[in-house]
PDB file of N, CA and C in Angstrom:
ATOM      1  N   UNK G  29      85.212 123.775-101.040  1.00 49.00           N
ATOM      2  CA  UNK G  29      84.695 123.565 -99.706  1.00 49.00           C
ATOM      3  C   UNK G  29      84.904 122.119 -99.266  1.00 49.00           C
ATOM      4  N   UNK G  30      85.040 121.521-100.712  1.00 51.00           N
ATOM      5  CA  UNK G  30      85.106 119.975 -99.748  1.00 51.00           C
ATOM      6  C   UNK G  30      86.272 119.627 -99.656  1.00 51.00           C
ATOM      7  N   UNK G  31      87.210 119.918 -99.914  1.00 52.00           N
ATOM      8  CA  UNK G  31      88.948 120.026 -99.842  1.00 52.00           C
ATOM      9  C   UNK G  31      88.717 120.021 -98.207  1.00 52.00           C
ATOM     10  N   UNK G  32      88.213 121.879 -97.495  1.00 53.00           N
ATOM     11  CA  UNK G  32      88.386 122.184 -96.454  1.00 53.00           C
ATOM     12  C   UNK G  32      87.921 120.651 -95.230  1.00 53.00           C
ATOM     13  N   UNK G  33      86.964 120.480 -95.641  1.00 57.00           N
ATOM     14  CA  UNK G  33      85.893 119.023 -95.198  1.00 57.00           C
ATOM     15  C   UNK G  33      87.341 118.247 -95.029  1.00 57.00           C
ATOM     16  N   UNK G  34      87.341 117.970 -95.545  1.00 56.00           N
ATOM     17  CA  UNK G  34      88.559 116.646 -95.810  1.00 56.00           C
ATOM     18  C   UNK G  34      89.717 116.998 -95.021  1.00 56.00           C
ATOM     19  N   UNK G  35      90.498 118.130 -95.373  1.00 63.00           N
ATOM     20  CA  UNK G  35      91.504 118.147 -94.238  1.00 63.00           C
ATOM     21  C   UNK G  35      91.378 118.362 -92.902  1.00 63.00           C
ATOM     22  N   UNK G  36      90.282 119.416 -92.671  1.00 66.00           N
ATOM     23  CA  UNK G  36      89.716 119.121 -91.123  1.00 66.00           C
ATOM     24  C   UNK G  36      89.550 117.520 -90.243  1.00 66.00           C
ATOM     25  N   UNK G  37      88.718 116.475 -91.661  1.00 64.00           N
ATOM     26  CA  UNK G  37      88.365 115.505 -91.314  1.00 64.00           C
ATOM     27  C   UNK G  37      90.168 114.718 -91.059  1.00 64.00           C
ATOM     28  N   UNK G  38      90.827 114.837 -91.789  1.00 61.00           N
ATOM     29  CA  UNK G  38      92.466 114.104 -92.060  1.00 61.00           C
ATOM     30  C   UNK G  38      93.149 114.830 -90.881  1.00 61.00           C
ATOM     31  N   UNK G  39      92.830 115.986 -90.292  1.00 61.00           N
ATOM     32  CA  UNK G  39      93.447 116.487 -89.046  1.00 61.00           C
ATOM     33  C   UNK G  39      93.116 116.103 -87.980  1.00 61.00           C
ATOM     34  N   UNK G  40      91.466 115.540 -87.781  1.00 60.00           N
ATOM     35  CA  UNK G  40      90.886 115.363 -86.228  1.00 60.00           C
ATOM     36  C   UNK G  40      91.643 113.485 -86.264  1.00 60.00           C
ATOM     37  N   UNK G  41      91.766 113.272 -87.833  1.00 58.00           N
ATOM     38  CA  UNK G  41      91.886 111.999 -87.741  1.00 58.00           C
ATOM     39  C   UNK G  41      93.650 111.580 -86.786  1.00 58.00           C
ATOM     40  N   UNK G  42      94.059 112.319 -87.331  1.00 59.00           N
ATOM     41  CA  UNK G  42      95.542 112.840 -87.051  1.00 59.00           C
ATOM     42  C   UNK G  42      95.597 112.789 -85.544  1.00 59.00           C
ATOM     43  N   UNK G  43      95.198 114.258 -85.139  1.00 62.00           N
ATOM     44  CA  UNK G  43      95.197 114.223 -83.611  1.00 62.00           C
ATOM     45  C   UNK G  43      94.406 113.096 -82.823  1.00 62.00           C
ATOM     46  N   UNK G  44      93.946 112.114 -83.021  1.00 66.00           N
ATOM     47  CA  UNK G  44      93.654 110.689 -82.275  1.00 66.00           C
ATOM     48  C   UNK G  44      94.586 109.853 -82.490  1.00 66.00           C
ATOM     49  N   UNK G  45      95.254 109.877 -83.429  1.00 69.00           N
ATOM     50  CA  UNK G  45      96.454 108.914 -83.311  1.00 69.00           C
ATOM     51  C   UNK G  45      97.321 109.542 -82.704  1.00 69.00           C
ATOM     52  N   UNK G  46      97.699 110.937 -82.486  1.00 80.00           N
ATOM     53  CA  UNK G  46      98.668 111.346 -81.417  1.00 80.00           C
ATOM     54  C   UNK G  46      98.562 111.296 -80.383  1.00 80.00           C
ATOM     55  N   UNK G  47      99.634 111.166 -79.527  1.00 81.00           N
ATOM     56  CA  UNK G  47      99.732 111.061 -78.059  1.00 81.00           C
ATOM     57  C   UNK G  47     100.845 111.679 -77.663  1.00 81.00           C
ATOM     58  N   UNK G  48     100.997 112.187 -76.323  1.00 90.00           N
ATOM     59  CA  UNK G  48     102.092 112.670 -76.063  1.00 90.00           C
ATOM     60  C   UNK G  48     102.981 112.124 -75.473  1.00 90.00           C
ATOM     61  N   UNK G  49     104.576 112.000 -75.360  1.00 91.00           N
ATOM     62  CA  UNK G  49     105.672 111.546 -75.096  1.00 91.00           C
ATOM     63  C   UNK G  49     105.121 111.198 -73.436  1.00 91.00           C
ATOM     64  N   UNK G  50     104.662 111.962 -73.021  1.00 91.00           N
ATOM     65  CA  UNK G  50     104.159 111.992 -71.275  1.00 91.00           C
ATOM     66  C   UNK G  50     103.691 110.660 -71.040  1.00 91.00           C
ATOM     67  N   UNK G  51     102.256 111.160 -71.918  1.00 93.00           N
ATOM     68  CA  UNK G  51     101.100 109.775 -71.677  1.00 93.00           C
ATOM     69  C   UNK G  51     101.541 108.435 -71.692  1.00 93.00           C
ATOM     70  N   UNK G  52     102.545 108.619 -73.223  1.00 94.00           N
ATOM     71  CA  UNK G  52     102.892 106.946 -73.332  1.00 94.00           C
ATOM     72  C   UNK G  52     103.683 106.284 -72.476  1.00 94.00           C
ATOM     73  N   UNK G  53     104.537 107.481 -71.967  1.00 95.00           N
ATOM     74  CA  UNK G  53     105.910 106.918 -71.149  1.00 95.00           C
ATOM     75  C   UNK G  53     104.758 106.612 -69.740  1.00 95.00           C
ATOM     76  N   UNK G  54     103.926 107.104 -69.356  1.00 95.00           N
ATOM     77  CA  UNK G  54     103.242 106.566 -68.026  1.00 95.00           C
ATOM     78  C   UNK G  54     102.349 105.543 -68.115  1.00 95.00           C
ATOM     79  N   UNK G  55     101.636 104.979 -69.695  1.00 94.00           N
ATOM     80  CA  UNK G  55     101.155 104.532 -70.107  1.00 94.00           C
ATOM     81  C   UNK G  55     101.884 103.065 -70.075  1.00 94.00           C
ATOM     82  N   UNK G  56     103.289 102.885 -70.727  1.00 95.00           N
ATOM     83  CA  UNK G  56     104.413 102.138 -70.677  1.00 95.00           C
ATOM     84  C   UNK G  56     104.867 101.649 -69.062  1.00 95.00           C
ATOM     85  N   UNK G  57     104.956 102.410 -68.387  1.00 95.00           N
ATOM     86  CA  UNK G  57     105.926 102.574 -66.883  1.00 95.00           C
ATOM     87  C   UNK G  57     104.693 102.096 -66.116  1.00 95.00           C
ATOM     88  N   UNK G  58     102.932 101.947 -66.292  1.00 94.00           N
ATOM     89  CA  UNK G  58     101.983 101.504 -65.836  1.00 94.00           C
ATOM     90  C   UNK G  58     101.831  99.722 -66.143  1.00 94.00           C
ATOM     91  N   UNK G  59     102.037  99.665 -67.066  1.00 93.00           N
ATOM     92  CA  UNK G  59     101.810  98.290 -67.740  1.00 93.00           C
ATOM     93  C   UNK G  59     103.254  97.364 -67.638  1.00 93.00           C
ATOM     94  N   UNK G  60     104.081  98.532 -67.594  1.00 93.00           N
ATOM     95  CA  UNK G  60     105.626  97.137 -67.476  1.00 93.00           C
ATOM     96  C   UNK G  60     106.307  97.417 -65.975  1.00 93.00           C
ATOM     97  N   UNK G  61     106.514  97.067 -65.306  1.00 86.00           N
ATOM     98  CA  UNK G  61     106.859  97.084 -63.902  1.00 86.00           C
ATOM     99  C   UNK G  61     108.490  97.736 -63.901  1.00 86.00           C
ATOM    100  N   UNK G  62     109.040  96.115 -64.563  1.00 93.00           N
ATOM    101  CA  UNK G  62     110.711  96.099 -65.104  1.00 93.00           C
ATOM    102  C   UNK G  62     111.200  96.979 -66.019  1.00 93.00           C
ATOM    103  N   UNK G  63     110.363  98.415 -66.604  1.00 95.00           N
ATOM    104  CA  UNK G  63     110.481  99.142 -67.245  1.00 95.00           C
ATOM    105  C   UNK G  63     110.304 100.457 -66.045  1.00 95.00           C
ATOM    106  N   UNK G  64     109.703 100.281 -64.920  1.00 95.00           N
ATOM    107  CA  UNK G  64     109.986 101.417 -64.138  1.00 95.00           C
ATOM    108  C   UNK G  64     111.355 101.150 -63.187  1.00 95.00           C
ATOM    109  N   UNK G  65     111.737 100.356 -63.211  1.00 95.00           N
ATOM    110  CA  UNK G  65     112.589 100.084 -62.420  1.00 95.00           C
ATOM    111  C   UNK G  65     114.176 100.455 -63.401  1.00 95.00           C
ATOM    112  N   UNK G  66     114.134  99.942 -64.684  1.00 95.00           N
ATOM    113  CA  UNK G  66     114.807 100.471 -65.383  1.00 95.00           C
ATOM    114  C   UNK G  66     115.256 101.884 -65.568  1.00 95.00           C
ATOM    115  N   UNK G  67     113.887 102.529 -65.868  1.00 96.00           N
ATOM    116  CA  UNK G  67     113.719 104.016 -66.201  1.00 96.00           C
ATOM    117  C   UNK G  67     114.079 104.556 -64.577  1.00 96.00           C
ATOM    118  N   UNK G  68     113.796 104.310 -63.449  1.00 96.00           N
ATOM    119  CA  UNK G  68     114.841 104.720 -62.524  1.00 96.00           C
ATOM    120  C   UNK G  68     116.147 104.857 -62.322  1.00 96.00           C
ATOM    121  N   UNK G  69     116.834 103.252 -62.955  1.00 95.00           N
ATOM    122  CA  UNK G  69     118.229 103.377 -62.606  1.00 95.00           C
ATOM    123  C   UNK G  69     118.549 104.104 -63.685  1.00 95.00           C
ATOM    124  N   UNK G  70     118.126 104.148 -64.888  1.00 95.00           N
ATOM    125  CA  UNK G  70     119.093 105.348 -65.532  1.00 95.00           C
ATOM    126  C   UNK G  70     118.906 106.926 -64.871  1.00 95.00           C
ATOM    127  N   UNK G  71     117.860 106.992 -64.670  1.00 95.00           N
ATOM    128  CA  UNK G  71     117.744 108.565 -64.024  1.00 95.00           C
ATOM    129  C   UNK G  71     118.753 108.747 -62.732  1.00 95.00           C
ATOM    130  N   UNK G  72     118.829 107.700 -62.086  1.00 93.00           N
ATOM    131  CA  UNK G  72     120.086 107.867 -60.785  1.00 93.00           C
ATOM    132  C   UNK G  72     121.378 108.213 -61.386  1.00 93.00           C
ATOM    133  N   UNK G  73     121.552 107.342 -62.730  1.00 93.00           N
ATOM    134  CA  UNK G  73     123.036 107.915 -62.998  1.00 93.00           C
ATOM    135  C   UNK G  73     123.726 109.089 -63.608  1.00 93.00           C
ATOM    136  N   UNK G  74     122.262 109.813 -63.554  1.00 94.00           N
ATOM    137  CA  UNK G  74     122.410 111.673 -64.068  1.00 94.00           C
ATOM    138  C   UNK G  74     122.510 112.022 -62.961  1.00 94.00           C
ATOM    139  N   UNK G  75     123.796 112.580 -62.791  1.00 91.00           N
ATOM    140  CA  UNK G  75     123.984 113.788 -61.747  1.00 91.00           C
ATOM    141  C   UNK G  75     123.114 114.408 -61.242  1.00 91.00           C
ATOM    142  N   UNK G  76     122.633 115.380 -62.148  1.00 91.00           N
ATOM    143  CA  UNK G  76     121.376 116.286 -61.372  1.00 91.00           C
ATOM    144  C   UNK G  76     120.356 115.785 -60.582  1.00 91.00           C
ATOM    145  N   UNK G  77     119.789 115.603 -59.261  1.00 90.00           N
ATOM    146  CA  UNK G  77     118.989 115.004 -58.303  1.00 90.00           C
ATOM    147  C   UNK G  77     117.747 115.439 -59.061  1.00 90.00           C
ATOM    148  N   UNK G  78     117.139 116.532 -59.245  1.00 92.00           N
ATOM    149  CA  UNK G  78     115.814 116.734 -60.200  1.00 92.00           C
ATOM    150  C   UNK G  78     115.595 115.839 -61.483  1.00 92.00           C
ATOM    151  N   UNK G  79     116.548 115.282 -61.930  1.00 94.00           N
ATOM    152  CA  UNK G  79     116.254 114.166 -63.130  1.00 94.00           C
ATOM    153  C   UNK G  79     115.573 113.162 -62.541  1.00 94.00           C
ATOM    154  N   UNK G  80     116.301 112.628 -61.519  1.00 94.00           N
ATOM    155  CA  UNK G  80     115.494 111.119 -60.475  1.00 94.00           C
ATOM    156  C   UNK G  80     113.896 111.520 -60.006  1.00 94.00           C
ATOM    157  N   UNK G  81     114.146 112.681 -59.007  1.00 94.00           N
ATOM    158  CA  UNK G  81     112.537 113.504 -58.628  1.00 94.00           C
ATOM    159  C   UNK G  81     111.749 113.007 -59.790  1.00 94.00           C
ATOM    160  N   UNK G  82     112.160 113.991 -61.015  1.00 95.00           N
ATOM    161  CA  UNK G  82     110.914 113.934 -61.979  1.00 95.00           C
ATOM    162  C   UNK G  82     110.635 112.241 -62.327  1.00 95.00           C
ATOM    163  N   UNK G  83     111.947 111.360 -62.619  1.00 96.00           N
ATOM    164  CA  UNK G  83     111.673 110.003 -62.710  1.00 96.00           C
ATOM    165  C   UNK G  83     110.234 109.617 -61.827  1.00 96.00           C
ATOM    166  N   UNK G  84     110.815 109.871 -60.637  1.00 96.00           N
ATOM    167  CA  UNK G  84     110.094 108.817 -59.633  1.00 96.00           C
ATOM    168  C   UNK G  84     108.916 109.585 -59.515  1.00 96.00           C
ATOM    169  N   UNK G  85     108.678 110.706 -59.935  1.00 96.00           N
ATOM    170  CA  UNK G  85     107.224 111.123 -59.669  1.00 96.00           C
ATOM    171  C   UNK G  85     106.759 110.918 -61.224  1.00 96.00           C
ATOM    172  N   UNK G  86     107.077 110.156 -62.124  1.00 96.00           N
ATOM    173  CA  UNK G  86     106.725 109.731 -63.335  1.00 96.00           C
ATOM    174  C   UNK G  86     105.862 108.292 -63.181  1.00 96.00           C
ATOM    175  N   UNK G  87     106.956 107.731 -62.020  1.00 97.00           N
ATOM    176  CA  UNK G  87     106.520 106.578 -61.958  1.00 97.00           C
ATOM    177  C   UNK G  87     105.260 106.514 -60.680  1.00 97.00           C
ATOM    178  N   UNK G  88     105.630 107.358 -59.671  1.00 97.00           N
ATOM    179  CA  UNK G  88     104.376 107.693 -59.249  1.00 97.00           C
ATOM    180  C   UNK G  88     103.045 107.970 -59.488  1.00 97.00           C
ATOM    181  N   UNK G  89     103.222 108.676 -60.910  1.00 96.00           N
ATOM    182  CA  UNK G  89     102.190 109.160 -61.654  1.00 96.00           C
ATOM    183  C   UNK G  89     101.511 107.836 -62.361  1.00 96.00           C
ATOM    184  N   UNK G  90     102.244 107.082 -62.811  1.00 96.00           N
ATOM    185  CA  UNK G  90     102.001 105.521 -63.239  1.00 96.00           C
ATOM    186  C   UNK G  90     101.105 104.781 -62.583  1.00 96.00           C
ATOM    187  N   UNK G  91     101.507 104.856 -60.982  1.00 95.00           N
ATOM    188  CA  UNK G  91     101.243 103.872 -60.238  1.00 95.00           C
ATOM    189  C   UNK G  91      99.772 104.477 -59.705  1.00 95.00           C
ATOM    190  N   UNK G  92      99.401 105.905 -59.499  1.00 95.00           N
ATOM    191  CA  UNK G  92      98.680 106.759 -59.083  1.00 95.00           C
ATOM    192  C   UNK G  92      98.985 107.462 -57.842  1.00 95.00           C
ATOM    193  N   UNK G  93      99.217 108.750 -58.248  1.00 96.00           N
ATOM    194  CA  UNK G  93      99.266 109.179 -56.799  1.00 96.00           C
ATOM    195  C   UNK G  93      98.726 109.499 -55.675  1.00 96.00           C
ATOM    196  N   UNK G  94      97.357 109.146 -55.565  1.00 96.00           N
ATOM    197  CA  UNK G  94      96.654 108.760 -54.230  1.00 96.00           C
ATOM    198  C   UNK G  94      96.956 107.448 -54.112  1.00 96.00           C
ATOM    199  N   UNK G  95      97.122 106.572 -54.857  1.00 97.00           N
ATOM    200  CA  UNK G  95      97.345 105.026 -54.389  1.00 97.00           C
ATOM    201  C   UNK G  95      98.940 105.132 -53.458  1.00 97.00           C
ATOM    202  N   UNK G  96      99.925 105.888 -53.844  1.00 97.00           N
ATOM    203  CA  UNK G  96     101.404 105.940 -53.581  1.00 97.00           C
ATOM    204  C   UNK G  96     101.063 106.942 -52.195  1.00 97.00           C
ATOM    205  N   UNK G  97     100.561 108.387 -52.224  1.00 97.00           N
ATOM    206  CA  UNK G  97     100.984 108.518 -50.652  1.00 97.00           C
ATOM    207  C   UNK G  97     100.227 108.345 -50.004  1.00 97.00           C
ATOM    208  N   UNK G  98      98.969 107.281 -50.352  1.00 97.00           N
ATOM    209  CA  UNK G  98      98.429 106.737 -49.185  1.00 97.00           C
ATOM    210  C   UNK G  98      99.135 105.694 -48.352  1.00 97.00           C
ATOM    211  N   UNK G  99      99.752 104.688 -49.561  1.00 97.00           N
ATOM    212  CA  UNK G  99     100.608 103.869 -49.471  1.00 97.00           C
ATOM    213  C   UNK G  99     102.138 104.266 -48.731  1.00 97.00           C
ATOM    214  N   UNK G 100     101.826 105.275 -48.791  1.00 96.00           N
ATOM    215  CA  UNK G 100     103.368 105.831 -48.273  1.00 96.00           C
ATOM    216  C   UNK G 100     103.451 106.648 -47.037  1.00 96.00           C
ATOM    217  N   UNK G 101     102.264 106.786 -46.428  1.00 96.00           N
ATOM    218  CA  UNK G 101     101.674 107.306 -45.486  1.00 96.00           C
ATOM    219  C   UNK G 101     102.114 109.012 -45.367  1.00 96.00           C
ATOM    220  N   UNK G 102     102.234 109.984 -46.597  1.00 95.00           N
ATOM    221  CA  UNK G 102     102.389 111.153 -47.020  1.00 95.00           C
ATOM    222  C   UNK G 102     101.309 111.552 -47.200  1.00 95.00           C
ATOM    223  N   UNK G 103     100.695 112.798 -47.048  1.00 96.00           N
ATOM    224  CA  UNK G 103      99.575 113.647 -47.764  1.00 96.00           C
ATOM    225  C   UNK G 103      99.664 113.748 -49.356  1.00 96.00           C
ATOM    226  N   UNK G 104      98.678 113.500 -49.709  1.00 95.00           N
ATOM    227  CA  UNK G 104      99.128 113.770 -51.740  1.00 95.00           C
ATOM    228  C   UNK G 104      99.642 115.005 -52.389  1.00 95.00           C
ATOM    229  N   UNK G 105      99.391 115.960 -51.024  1.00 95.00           N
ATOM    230  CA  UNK G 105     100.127 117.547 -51.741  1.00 95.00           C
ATOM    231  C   UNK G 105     101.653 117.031 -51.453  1.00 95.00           C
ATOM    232  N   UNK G 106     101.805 116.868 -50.079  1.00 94.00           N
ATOM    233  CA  UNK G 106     103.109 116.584 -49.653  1.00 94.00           C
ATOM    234  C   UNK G 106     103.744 115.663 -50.707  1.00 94.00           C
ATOM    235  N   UNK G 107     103.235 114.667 -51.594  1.00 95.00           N
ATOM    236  CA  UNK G 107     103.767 113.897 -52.171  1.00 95.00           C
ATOM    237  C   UNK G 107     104.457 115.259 -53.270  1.00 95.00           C
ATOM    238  N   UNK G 108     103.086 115.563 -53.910  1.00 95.00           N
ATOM    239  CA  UNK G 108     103.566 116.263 -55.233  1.00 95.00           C
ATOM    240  C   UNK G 108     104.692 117.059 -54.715  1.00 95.00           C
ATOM    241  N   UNK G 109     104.443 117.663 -54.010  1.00 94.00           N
ATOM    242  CA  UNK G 109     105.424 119.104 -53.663  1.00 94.00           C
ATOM    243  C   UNK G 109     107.218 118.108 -53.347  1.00 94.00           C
ATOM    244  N   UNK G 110     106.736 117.463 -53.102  1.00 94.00           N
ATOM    245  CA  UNK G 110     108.283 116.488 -52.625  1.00 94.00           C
ATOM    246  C   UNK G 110     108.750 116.121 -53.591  1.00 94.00           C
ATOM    247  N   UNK G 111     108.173 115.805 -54.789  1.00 94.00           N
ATOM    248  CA  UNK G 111     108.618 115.061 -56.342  1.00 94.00           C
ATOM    249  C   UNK G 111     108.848 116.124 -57.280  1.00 94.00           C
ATOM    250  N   UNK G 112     108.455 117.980 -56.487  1.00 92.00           N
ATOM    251  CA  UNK G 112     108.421 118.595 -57.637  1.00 92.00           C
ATOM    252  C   UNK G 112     109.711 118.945 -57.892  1.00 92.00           C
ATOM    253  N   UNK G 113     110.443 119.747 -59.228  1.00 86.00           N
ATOM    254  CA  UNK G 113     111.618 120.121 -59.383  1.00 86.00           C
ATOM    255  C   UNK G 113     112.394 120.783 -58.410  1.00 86.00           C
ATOM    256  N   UNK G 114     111.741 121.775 -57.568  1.00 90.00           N
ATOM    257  CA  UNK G 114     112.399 122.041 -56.227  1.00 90.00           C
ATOM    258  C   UNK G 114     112.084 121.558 -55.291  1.00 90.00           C
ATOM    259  N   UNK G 115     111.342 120.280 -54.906  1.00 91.00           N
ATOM    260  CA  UNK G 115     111.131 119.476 -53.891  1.00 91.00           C
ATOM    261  C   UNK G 115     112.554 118.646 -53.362  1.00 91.00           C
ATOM    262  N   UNK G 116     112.644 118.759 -52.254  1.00 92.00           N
ATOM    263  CA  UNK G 116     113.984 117.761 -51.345  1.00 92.00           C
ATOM    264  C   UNK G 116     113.801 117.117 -50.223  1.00 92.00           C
ATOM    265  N   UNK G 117     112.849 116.002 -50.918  1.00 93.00           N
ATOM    266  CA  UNK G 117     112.576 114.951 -49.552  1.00 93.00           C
ATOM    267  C   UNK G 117     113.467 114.330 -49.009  1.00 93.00           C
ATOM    268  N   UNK G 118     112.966 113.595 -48.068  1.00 94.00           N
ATOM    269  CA  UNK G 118     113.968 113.351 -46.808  1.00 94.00           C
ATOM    270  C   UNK G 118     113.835 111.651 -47.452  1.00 94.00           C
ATOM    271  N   UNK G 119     115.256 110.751 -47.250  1.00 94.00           N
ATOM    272  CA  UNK G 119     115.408 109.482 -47.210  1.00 94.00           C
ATOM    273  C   UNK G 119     113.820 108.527 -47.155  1.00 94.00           C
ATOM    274  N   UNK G 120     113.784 108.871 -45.887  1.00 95.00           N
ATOM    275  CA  UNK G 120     112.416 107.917 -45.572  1.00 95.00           C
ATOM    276  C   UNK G 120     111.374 108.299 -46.632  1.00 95.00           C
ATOM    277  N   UNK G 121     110.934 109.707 -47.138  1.00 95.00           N
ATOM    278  CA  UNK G 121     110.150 109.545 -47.750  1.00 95.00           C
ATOM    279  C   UNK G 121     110.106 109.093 -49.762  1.00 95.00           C
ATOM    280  N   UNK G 122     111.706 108.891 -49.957  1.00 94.00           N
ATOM    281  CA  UNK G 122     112.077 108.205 -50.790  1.00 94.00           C
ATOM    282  C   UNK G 122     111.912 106.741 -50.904  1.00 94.00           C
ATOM    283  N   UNK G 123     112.152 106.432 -49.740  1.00 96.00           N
ATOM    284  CA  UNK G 123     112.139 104.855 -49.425  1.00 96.00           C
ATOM    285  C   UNK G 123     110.458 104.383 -49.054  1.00 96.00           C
ATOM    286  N   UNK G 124     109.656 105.119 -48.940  1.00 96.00           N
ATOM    287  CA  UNK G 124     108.234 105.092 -48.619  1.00 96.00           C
ATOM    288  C   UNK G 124     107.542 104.773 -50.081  1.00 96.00           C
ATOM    289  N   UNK G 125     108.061 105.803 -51.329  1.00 96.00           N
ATOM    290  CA  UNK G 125     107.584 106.113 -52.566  1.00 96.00           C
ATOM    291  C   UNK G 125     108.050 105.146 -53.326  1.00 96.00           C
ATOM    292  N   UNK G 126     109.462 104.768 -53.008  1.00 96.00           N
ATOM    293  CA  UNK G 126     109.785 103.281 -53.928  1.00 96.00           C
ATOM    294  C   UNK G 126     108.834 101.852 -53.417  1.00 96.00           C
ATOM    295  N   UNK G 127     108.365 102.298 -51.744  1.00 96.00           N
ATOM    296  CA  UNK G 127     107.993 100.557 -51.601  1.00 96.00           C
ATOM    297  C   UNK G 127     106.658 100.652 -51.960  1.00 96.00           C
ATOM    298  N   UNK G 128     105.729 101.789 -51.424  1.00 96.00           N
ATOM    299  CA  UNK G 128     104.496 101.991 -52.190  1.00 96.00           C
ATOM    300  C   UNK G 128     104.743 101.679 -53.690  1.00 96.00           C
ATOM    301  N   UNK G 129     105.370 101.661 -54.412  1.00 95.00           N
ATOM    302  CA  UNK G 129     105.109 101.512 -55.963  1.00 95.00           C
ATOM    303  C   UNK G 129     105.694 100.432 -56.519  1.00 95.00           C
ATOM    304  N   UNK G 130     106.060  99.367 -55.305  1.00 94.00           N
ATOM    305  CA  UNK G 130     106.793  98.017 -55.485  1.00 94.00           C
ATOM    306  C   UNK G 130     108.049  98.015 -56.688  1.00 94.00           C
ATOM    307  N   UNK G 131     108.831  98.875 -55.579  1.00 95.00           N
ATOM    308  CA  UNK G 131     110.494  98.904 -56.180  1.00 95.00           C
ATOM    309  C   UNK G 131     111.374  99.104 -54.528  1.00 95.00           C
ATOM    310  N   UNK G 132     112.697  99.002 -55.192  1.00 93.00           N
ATOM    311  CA  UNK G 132     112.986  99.288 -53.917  1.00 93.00           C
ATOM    312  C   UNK G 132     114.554  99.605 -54.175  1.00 93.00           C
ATOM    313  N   UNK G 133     115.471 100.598 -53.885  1.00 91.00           N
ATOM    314  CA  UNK G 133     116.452 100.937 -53.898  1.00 91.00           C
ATOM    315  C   UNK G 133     117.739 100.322 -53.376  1.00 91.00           C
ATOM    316  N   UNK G 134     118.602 100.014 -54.396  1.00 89.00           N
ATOM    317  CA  UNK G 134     119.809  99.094 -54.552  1.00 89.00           C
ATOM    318  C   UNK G 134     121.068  99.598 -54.594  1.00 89.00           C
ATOM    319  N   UNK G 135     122.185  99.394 -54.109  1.00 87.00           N
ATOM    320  CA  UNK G 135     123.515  99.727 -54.419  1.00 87.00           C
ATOM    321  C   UNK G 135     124.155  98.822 -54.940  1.00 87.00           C
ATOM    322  N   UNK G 136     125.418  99.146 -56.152  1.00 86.00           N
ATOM    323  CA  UNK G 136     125.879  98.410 -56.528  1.00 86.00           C
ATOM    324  C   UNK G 136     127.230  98.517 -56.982  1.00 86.00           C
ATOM    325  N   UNK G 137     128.356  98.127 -56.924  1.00 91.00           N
ATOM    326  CA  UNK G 137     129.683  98.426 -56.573  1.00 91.00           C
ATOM    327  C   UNK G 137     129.894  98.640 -58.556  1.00 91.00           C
ATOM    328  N   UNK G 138     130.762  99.428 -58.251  1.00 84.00           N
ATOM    329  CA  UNK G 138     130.859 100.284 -60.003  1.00 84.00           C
ATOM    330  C   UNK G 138     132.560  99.858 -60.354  1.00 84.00           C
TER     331      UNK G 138
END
């Protein structure tokens, strides 16, 4: 019985040191600025437009998303639904979500 004790106790201990890939990466992308801005430009250079979405609503998620479409003058459903995998916002409200979250979108000759 005290075996059982013990690994229960070595498991709860376990699951507090885990975290999930999610948390940390918003956890990370909250605390380093130049790390969301990073983690954007690589997501731009994947083809698929839903890679960037999920980016920037990662980093949204970072920043908070009542703080971002208040800041962005969007409704917070409208935000989510715009960042979701089949969401296809319009320019402006791209350019709304980068300045609310103090970034801002760059071109650069390749």
């Amino acid at each position: 019985m005290a075996r059982v004790r013990e690994s229960q106790k070595a498991r709860s201990a376990r699951k507090e040191l885990t975290v999930s890939h999610r948390e940390r990466l918003v956890a990370e992308l909250r605390s380093d600025p130049k790390l969301a801005a990073e983690y954007l430009n690589a997501a731009a250079d994947d083809s698929d437009s839903r890679v960037y979405l999920a980016a920037l609503r990662t980093v949204a998620e970072a920043t908070g998303m009542a703080k971002v479409a208040k800041a962005a003058g969007v409704p917070r459903e409208s935000l989510y639904r715009a960042l979701s995998s089949g969401g296809n916002p319009r320019f402006s409200t791209l350019h709304a979500i980068l300045k609310a979250t103090g970034l801002k979108m760059a071109v650069e000759r390749v």
